[in-house]
Amino acid sequence: MNKINYNKVFRIAVGSTLSYFICDFLGLEYSASAAVITLLSIQDTRRETVRDVIKRILSYFYAMLSACILFTFIGFNEAAFLIFMALLVTVSYLLDWTSTLSSSTVVTTHFLLAENFSHSFVFNEIMLIIIGTAAALLLNIFFINNTKKAARDCEYIELDISDMLKKTAGYINKDSAYDSDWFNFLYEKIDNCCHKVINYGYNMDIESSRYYMEYFEMRKEQCQAVDRMCRMLNKYVNLELPMANEICDFIYRISNNIHSKGTYKNDLIFAKDITVRFETLPMPENKEQLNAYTCVSEILQELYYFLELNYKFVEQLTECQLEYYWK
């Protein structure tokens, strides 16, 4: 069952009632149509609502002009209405006005039913569209955009990942032991953030929702990489790992840079460098050394994958997204 967007329910109910009341109070004909226009105009976010209102007004004035020409020269009959609808639908597809077809059609049929294109009746129809869309715009003040809340949750998750990396360095130094509950807690926390994006918990526009959904998924994959690394360390807990101190220092470096969004390229270069130095070490001479060598190799691969996830995520962002989200 889909989660109800109560903010949108409120805006539609109040906005539609308000536009109907105003039109009825002003004595406009077909005042209920204004309520329908408001209902159709209110979208999930402010930005979408404004875009829809602009399209709806442009579409309506085109529909009214074409209806005036056709009904005047052909008559108020089915043939004129057929040509009118064919033109309206064609232009709507060409100009991406398809979402406005219903309101433009409903209001324009008033001319057909009334067989009237007098100045007063045209004014009546224009007022319907103006009041209907104005009510939708007015109700946007009740739209609660929680983009800042999502950004704050991102910071909390970054703090948790930073702590998790420091714990991982502790596993290498044998200062602490692997704790699967910590990872399960973090997975649940990230999943909860994803659910907020999907189910209007953050109540953001589509672009922000897409960005934060991809961001949280990226962080979850990073957590999985560190989890695999820790399981590997737990498997070979008694081994003396080659380059252990260098790897610990590198992990601490990553943990401290998790909030520094401009270091992802340098960290990736450093990961390549440390991997090259590891590969120059003498080959293992016994099974214990082979296991230790294998463990370090897996750790370095997971660290590189961890950083590569960050790199790929940032590189696919647009300039606007980098400026707005990734400062």
Short mmCIF file of C-alpha atoms in Angstrom, two decimals:
data_model
loop_
_atom_site.label_atom_id
_atom_site.label_comp_id
_atom_site.label_asym_id
_atom_site.label_seq_id
_atom_site.Cartn_x
_atom_site.Cartn_y
_atom_site.Cartn_z
CA MET A 1 0.00 0.00 0.00
CA ASN A 2 1.36 3.42 -0.98
CA LYS A 3 1.99 5.90 1.82
CA ILE A 4 -0.40 8.86 1.81
CA ASN A 5 1.15 12.28 1.19
CA TYR A 6 -0.94 14.13 3.78
CA ASN A 7 0.67 17.46 2.91
CA LYS A 8 -0.61 17.14 -0.67
CA VAL A 9 -4.03 15.93 0.52
CA PHE A 10 -4.35 19.04 2.67
CA ARG A 11 -3.31 21.37 -0.14
CA ILE A 12 -5.71 19.82 -2.65
CA ALA A 13 -8.68 19.81 -0.30
CA VAL A 14 -8.19 23.36 0.99
CA GLY A 15 -7.07 24.80 -2.35
CA SER A 16 -9.96 23.33 -4.34
CA THR A 17 -12.50 24.48 -1.75
CA LEU A 18 -10.96 27.96 -1.66
CA SER A 19 -11.02 28.44 -5.44
CA TYR A 20 -14.63 27.18 -5.64
CA PHE A 21 -15.70 29.52 -2.82
CA ILE A 22 -14.06 32.57 -4.41
CA CYS A 23 -15.56 31.90 -7.84
CA ASP A 24 -18.97 31.24 -6.38
CA PHE A 25 -18.74 34.40 -4.23
CA LEU A 26 -17.89 36.44 -7.35
CA GLY A 27 -20.88 34.95 -9.14
CA LEU A 28 -18.86 33.27 -11.88
CA GLU A 29 -20.51 30.59 -13.98
CA TYR A 30 -19.17 27.01 -13.76
CA SER A 31 -17.38 27.95 -10.53
CA ALA A 32 -16.85 24.26 -9.67
CA SER A 33 -14.44 24.06 -12.63
CA ALA A 34 -12.00 26.28 -10.71
CA ALA A 35 -11.83 23.62 -7.99
CA VAL A 36 -10.94 21.01 -10.63
CA ILE A 37 -8.24 23.29 -12.04
CA THR A 38 -6.74 23.71 -8.56
CA LEU A 39 -6.83 19.96 -7.96
CA LEU A 40 -5.04 19.28 -11.24
CA SER A 41 -2.51 22.07 -10.71
CA ILE A 42 -1.25 21.05 -7.26
CA GLN A 43 1.73 18.71 -7.65
CA ASP A 44 4.01 16.97 -5.16
CA THR A 45 6.42 19.90 -4.86
CA ARG A 46 6.58 23.68 -5.23
CA ARG A 47 8.72 23.55 -8.36
CA GLU A 48 6.43 21.05 -10.10
CA THR A 49 3.35 23.10 -9.16
CA VAL A 50 4.81 26.32 -10.59
CA ARG A 51 5.82 24.55 -13.81
CA ASP A 52 2.38 22.99 -14.13
CA VAL A 53 0.59 26.31 -13.56
CA ILE A 54 2.66 28.01 -16.28
CA LYS A 55 1.94 25.20 -18.73
CA ARG A 56 -1.74 25.17 -17.79
CA ILE A 57 -2.18 28.91 -18.40
CA LEU A 58 -0.36 28.80 -21.75
CA SER A 59 -2.32 25.74 -22.81
CA TYR A 60 -5.61 27.30 -21.81
CA PHE A 61 -5.08 30.54 -23.73
CA TYR A 62 -4.09 28.56 -26.81
CA ALA A 63 -7.21 26.38 -26.37
CA MET A 64 -9.46 29.41 -25.96
CA LEU A 65 -8.03 31.16 -29.03
CA SER A 66 -8.32 28.09 -31.27
CA ALA A 67 -11.84 27.36 -29.94
CA CYS A 68 -12.89 30.94 -30.65
CA ILE A 69 -11.70 30.71 -34.27
CA LEU A 70 -13.18 27.27 -34.92
CA PHE A 71 -16.52 27.79 -33.17
CA THR A 72 -16.96 31.19 -34.84
CA PHE A 73 -16.26 30.05 -38.41
CA ILE A 74 -17.55 26.44 -38.28
CA GLY A 75 -20.16 26.73 -35.56
CA PHE A 76 -20.81 25.34 -32.12
CA ASN A 77 -21.07 21.75 -33.29
CA GLU A 78 -19.38 18.37 -33.17
CA ALA A 79 -17.24 18.96 -36.28
CA ALA A 80 -15.67 22.11 -34.79
CA PHE A 81 -15.11 20.33 -31.48
CA LEU A 82 -13.44 17.39 -33.30
CA ILE A 83 -10.98 19.68 -35.07
CA PHE A 84 -10.42 21.63 -31.84
CA MET A 85 -9.55 18.49 -29.87
CA ALA A 86 -7.26 17.18 -32.62
CA LEU A 87 -5.33 20.46 -32.67
CA LEU A 88 -5.21 20.76 -28.87
CA VAL A 89 -3.91 17.22 -28.35
CA THR A 90 -1.33 17.56 -31.14
CA VAL A 91 0.04 20.84 -29.84
CA SER A 92 0.02 19.50 -26.27
CA TYR A 93 2.19 16.56 -27.27
CA LEU A 94 4.56 18.81 -29.21
CA LEU A 95 4.94 21.33 -26.35
CA ASP A 96 4.74 18.86 -23.44
CA TRP A 97 1.35 20.16 -22.30
CA THR A 98 -0.33 16.76 -22.00
CA SER A 99 -0.81 17.17 -18.24
CA THR A 100 -2.95 20.26 -18.94
CA LEU A 101 -5.31 18.69 -21.47
CA SER A 102 -8.06 17.94 -18.97
CA SER A 103 -8.44 21.48 -17.59
CA SER A 104 -8.13 23.12 -21.03
CA THR A 105 -10.77 20.80 -22.43
CA VAL A 106 -13.19 21.16 -19.50
CA VAL A 107 -13.11 24.94 -19.46
CA THR A 108 -13.26 25.27 -23.26
CA THR A 109 -16.34 23.06 -23.46
CA HIS A 110 -18.16 25.79 -21.55
CA PHE A 111 -18.07 27.86 -24.74
CA LEU A 112 -19.49 24.93 -26.69
CA LEU A 113 -22.28 24.34 -24.21
CA ALA A 114 -23.13 28.03 -23.84
CA GLU A 115 -22.65 28.76 -27.56
CA ASN A 116 -21.30 32.07 -26.43
CA PHE A 117 -18.04 33.95 -26.99
CA SER A 118 -19.07 37.31 -25.59
CA HIS A 119 -16.54 39.44 -23.75
CA SER A 120 -18.23 38.80 -20.40
CA PHE A 121 -18.22 35.04 -20.89
CA VAL A 122 -14.56 35.03 -21.99
CA PHE A 123 -13.76 37.08 -18.89
CA ASN A 124 -15.66 34.51 -16.81
CA GLU A 125 -13.54 31.65 -18.17
CA ILE A 126 -10.28 33.54 -17.76
CA MET A 127 -11.16 34.22 -14.12
CA LEU A 128 -11.78 30.51 -13.57
CA ILE A 129 -8.29 29.60 -14.77
CA ILE A 130 -6.66 32.51 -12.90
CA ILE A 131 -8.38 31.77 -9.59
CA GLY A 132 -7.92 28.01 -9.93
CA THR A 133 -4.18 28.23 -10.59
CA ALA A 134 -3.70 31.07 -8.07
CA ALA A 135 -5.19 28.90 -5.33
CA ALA A 136 -2.72 26.14 -6.23
CA LEU A 137 0.18 28.59 -6.01
CA LEU A 138 -1.15 30.03 -2.75
CA LEU A 139 -1.31 26.60 -1.14
CA ASN A 140 2.37 26.11 -1.95
CA ILE A 141 3.19 28.06 1.22
CA PHE A 142 2.06 24.94 3.09
CA PHE A 143 4.54 22.76 1.20
CA ILE A 144 7.14 21.52 3.67
CA ASN A 145 10.45 20.95 1.91
CA ASN A 146 12.72 18.81 4.08
CA THR A 147 15.81 19.00 1.88
CA LYS A 148 17.82 20.38 4.81
CA LYS A 149 16.68 17.46 6.95
CA ALA A 150 17.90 15.03 4.28
CA ALA A 151 21.26 16.85 4.13
CA ARG A 152 21.54 16.61 7.91
CA ASP A 153 20.85 12.86 7.79
CA CYS A 154 23.63 12.57 5.21
CA GLU A 155 26.01 14.20 7.67
CA TYR A 156 24.95 11.78 10.42
CA ILE A 157 25.56 8.80 8.15
CA GLU A 158 28.96 10.20 7.17
CA LEU A 159 29.84 10.43 10.87
CA ASP A 160 28.78 6.82 11.37
CA ILE A 161 30.84 5.66 8.38
CA SER A 162 33.83 7.63 9.69
CA ASP A 163 33.48 5.88 13.07
CA MET A 164 33.09 2.55 11.29
CA LEU A 165 36.36 3.07 9.40
CA LYS A 166 38.16 3.95 12.63
CA LYS A 167 36.81 0.74 14.18
CA THR A 168 38.12 -1.15 11.15
CA ALA A 169 41.58 0.27 11.74
CA GLY A 170 41.18 -0.97 15.31
CA TYR A 171 40.49 -4.49 13.99
CA ILE A 172 43.78 -4.38 12.10
CA ASN A 173 45.64 -3.22 15.21
CA LYS A 174 43.74 -5.86 17.22
CA ASP A 175 42.41 -3.14 19.53
CA SER A 176 38.81 -4.30 19.07
CA ALA A 177 36.74 -7.15 17.63
CA TYR A 178 34.28 -7.36 14.74
CA ASP A 179 30.72 -6.35 15.69
CA SER A 180 28.03 -7.22 13.14
CA ASP A 181 25.37 -5.32 15.11
CA TRP A 182 27.10 -2.05 14.28
CA PHE A 183 26.76 -2.73 10.56
CA ASN A 184 23.17 -3.90 10.90
CA PHE A 185 22.34 -0.68 12.72
CA LEU A 186 23.90 1.39 9.94
CA TYR A 187 22.14 -0.58 7.18
CA GLU A 188 18.83 -0.01 8.93
CA LYS A 189 19.59 3.69 9.31
CA ILE A 190 20.38 4.10 5.60
CA ASP A 191 17.33 2.05 4.58
CA ASN A 192 15.18 4.32 6.72
CA CYS A 193 16.55 7.35 4.85
CA CYS A 194 15.78 5.66 1.52
CA HIS A 195 12.21 5.00 2.67
CA LYS A 196 11.84 8.68 3.56
CA VAL A 197 12.84 9.61 0.01
CA ILE A 198 10.44 7.12 -1.58
CA ASN A 199 7.47 7.68 0.74
CA TYR A 200 7.53 11.50 0.89
CA GLY A 201 9.15 11.48 4.31
CA TYR A 202 11.43 14.29 3.16
CA ASN A 203 8.79 15.81 0.87
CA MET A 204 11.34 17.03 -1.72
CA ASP A 205 11.20 17.80 -5.41
CA ILE A 206 11.97 15.04 -7.90
CA GLU A 207 15.53 16.17 -8.61
CA SER A 208 16.46 16.28 -4.92
CA SER A 209 14.76 12.92 -4.30
CA ARG A 210 16.76 11.33 -7.10
CA TYR A 211 20.02 12.80 -5.82
CA TYR A 212 19.51 11.70 -2.20
CA MET A 213 18.30 8.25 -3.21
CA GLU A 214 21.47 7.70 -5.23
CA TYR A 215 23.57 9.17 -2.41
CA PHE A 216 22.13 6.86 0.25
CA GLU A 217 22.53 3.83 -2.05
CA MET A 218 26.17 4.79 -2.62
CA ARG A 219 26.80 5.04 1.12
CA LYS A 220 25.12 1.67 1.68
CA GLU A 221 27.42 0.03 -0.86
CA GLN A 222 30.38 1.61 0.90
CA CYS A 223 29.21 0.15 4.21
CA GLN A 224 28.93 -3.27 2.58
CA ALA A 225 32.50 -2.95 1.31
CA VAL A 226 33.78 -2.14 4.81
CA ASP A 227 31.65 -4.95 6.25
CA ARG A 228 33.28 -7.46 3.88
CA MET A 229 36.68 -6.07 4.83
CA CYS A 230 35.96 -6.52 8.53
CA ARG A 231 34.72 -10.07 8.03
CA MET A 232 37.97 -10.85 6.26
CA LEU A 233 39.94 -9.37 9.17
CA ASN A 234 37.86 -11.38 11.62
CA LYS A 235 38.63 -14.55 9.66
CA TYR A 236 42.39 -13.98 9.95
CA VAL A 237 42.36 -12.26 13.32
CA ASN A 238 45.54 -13.97 14.56
CA LEU A 239 47.71 -13.17 11.56
CA GLU A 240 50.39 -10.50 11.37
CA LEU A 241 49.46 -8.51 8.29
CA PRO A 242 52.10 -6.94 6.05
CA MET A 243 51.95 -3.13 5.79
CA ALA A 244 49.47 -3.10 8.68
CA ASN A 245 50.53 0.31 9.95
CA GLU A 246 50.40 1.91 6.50
CA ILE A 247 46.94 0.47 5.87
CA CYS A 248 45.70 1.70 9.26
CA ASP A 249 47.04 5.17 8.54
CA PHE A 250 45.32 5.11 5.14
CA ILE A 251 42.00 4.05 6.68
CA TYR A 252 42.26 6.85 9.24
CA ARG A 253 42.97 9.24 6.36
CA ILE A 254 39.79 8.11 4.58
CA SER A 255 37.73 8.36 7.77
CA ASN A 256 38.91 11.93 8.34
CA ASN A 257 38.21 12.87 4.71
CA ILE A 258 34.68 11.48 4.65
CA HIS A 259 33.32 15.02 5.12
CA SER A 260 35.88 16.70 2.84
CA LYS A 261 34.11 16.39 -0.47
CA GLY A 262 37.06 17.63 -2.53
CA THR A 263 39.52 14.86 -1.55
CA TYR A 264 37.90 11.88 -3.29
CA LYS A 265 40.31 12.03 -6.27
CA ASN A 266 43.45 12.26 -4.12
CA ASP A 267 42.29 9.40 -1.90
CA LEU A 268 41.77 7.20 -4.96
CA ILE A 269 45.27 8.02 -6.22
CA PHE A 270 46.69 7.22 -2.78
CA ALA A 271 44.84 3.88 -2.82
CA LYS A 272 46.47 2.98 -6.14
CA ASP A 273 49.86 3.97 -4.79
CA ILE A 274 49.61 1.84 -1.65
CA THR A 275 48.37 -1.12 -3.72
CA VAL A 276 51.39 -0.84 -6.04
CA ARG A 277 53.75 -0.78 -3.05
CA PHE A 278 52.02 -3.84 -1.59
CA GLU A 279 52.46 -5.73 -4.86
CA THR A 280 56.22 -5.15 -4.72
CA LEU A 281 56.52 -7.08 -1.43
CA PRO A 282 58.28 -10.47 -1.51
CA MET A 283 55.97 -13.38 -2.26
CA PRO A 284 54.75 -15.40 0.80
CA GLU A 285 56.89 -18.36 1.80
CA ASN A 286 54.38 -20.37 3.84
CA LYS A 287 50.64 -20.84 4.33
CA GLU A 288 50.40 -18.32 7.15
CA GLN A 289 52.10 -15.64 5.09
CA LEU A 290 49.92 -16.56 2.10
CA ASN A 291 46.76 -16.08 4.18
CA ALA A 292 48.04 -12.76 5.49
CA TYR A 293 48.94 -11.67 1.95
CA THR A 294 45.47 -12.68 0.71
CA CYS A 295 43.79 -10.81 3.56
CA VAL A 296 45.67 -7.57 2.82
CA SER A 297 44.99 -7.92 -0.90
CA GLU A 298 41.25 -8.21 -0.23
CA ILE A 299 41.34 -5.25 2.16
CA LEU A 300 43.06 -3.03 -0.41
CA GLN A 301 40.56 -4.07 -3.09
CA GLU A 302 37.64 -3.21 -0.84
CA LEU A 303 39.21 0.13 0.12
CA TYR A 304 39.72 0.97 -3.55
CA TYR A 305 36.12 -0.03 -4.30
CA PHE A 306 34.95 2.11 -1.36
CA LEU A 307 36.69 5.18 -2.81
CA GLU A 308 35.72 4.35 -6.38
CA LEU A 309 32.04 4.39 -5.41
CA ASN A 310 32.47 7.93 -4.12
CA TYR A 311 34.42 8.94 -7.24
CA LYS A 312 31.84 7.57 -9.69
CA PHE A 313 28.97 9.15 -7.77
CA VAL A 314 30.52 12.62 -7.83
CA GLU A 315 31.69 12.40 -11.44
CA GLN A 316 28.17 11.74 -12.74
CA LEU A 317 26.73 14.83 -11.05
CA THR A 318 25.92 17.93 -13.08
CA GLU A 319 27.53 21.31 -12.39
CA CYS A 320 24.32 22.51 -10.73
CA GLN A 321 24.17 19.41 -8.51
CA LEU A 322 27.82 19.83 -7.54
CA GLU A 323 27.19 23.42 -6.58
CA TYR A 324 23.95 22.76 -4.70
CA TYR A 325 24.58 19.39 -3.02
CA TRP A 326 28.30 18.68 -3.08
CA LYS A 327 29.92 21.86 -1.83
#
